[in-house]
Amino acid sequence: MKKVIAACIDRVLEFDTQQEAAKYLETLRDKKSEFRVLNREEIAGKYRIRIQEQYNKSPMIEG
């Protein structure tokens, strides 16, 4: 039988402003989703963040 021990979704998201990114992260906090911000950068006037987000209420992958 298969059992999920840990899982997450790794995403790179691009926003027009840093404020939009902050609003997105606040939405995740409000949902009580577990997530981790791995990287933040500004490229060509856009704001990118890389996050790992909890998948289907599974425990997050460590490391």
Coordinates of C-alpha atoms in Angstrom, one line a residue:
M1 CA 0.0 0.0 0.0
K2 CA 1.2 3.5 -0.9
K3 CA 1.4 6.2 1.9
V4 CA 2.3 9.8 1.4
I5 CA 4.9 10.8 4.0
A6 CA 5.4 14.4 2.9
A7 CA 4.6 16.5 -0.1
C8 CA 4.6 20.1 -1.4
I9 CA 4.1 22.1 -4.5
D10 CA 7.1 24.1 -5.6
R11 CA 6.0 27.3 -7.4
V12 CA 7.6 30.3 -9.0
L13 CA 5.1 33.2 -9.2
E14 CA 5.5 36.6 -10.9
F15 CA 3.7 39.7 -9.7
D16 CA 3.5 43.3 -11.0
T17 CA 4.4 44.7 -7.6
Q18 CA 5.9 43.6 -4.3
Q19 CA 2.5 44.5 -2.6
E20 CA 0.7 42.0 -4.8
A21 CA 3.1 39.3 -3.7
A22 CA 2.6 40.2 -0.1
K23 CA -1.2 40.1 -0.5
Y24 CA -0.9 36.6 -2.0
L25 CA 1.2 35.4 0.9
E26 CA -1.2 36.9 3.3
T27 CA -4.0 35.0 1.6
L28 CA -2.1 31.7 2.2
R29 CA -1.6 32.6 5.9
D30 CA -5.4 33.3 6.2
K31 CA -6.1 29.9 4.7
K32 CA -3.7 28.5 7.3
S33 CA -1.8 26.8 4.5
E34 CA 1.8 25.8 5.4
F35 CA 4.3 27.4 3.1
R36 CA 7.9 28.4 2.9
V37 CA 9.3 31.3 0.8
L38 CA 12.5 30.1 -0.8
N39 CA 13.5 33.1 -3.0
R40 CA 12.4 36.7 -3.8
E41 CA 13.8 38.7 -6.7
E42 CA 13.0 41.6 -9.0
I43 CA 13.5 41.0 -12.7
A44 CA 12.7 43.4 -15.5
G45 CA 10.3 45.4 -13.2
K46 CA 8.4 42.3 -12.1
Y47 CA 8.6 40.7 -8.6
R48 CA 9.1 37.0 -8.4
I49 CA 8.8 34.7 -5.5
R50 CA 9.6 30.9 -5.2
I51 CA 7.5 29.1 -2.6
Q52 CA 6.9 25.6 -1.5
E53 CA 3.3 25.1 -0.5
Q54 CA 1.5 22.4 1.4
Y55 CA -0.1 19.8 -0.8
N56 CA -3.5 18.3 0.3
K57 CA -2.8 18.8 4.0
S58 CA 0.2 16.4 3.8
P59 CA 3.2 17.3 6.0
M60 CA 5.7 19.6 4.2
I61 CA 8.9 18.1 2.9
E62 CA 11.8 19.0 5.2
G63 CA 15.0 20.6 3.9

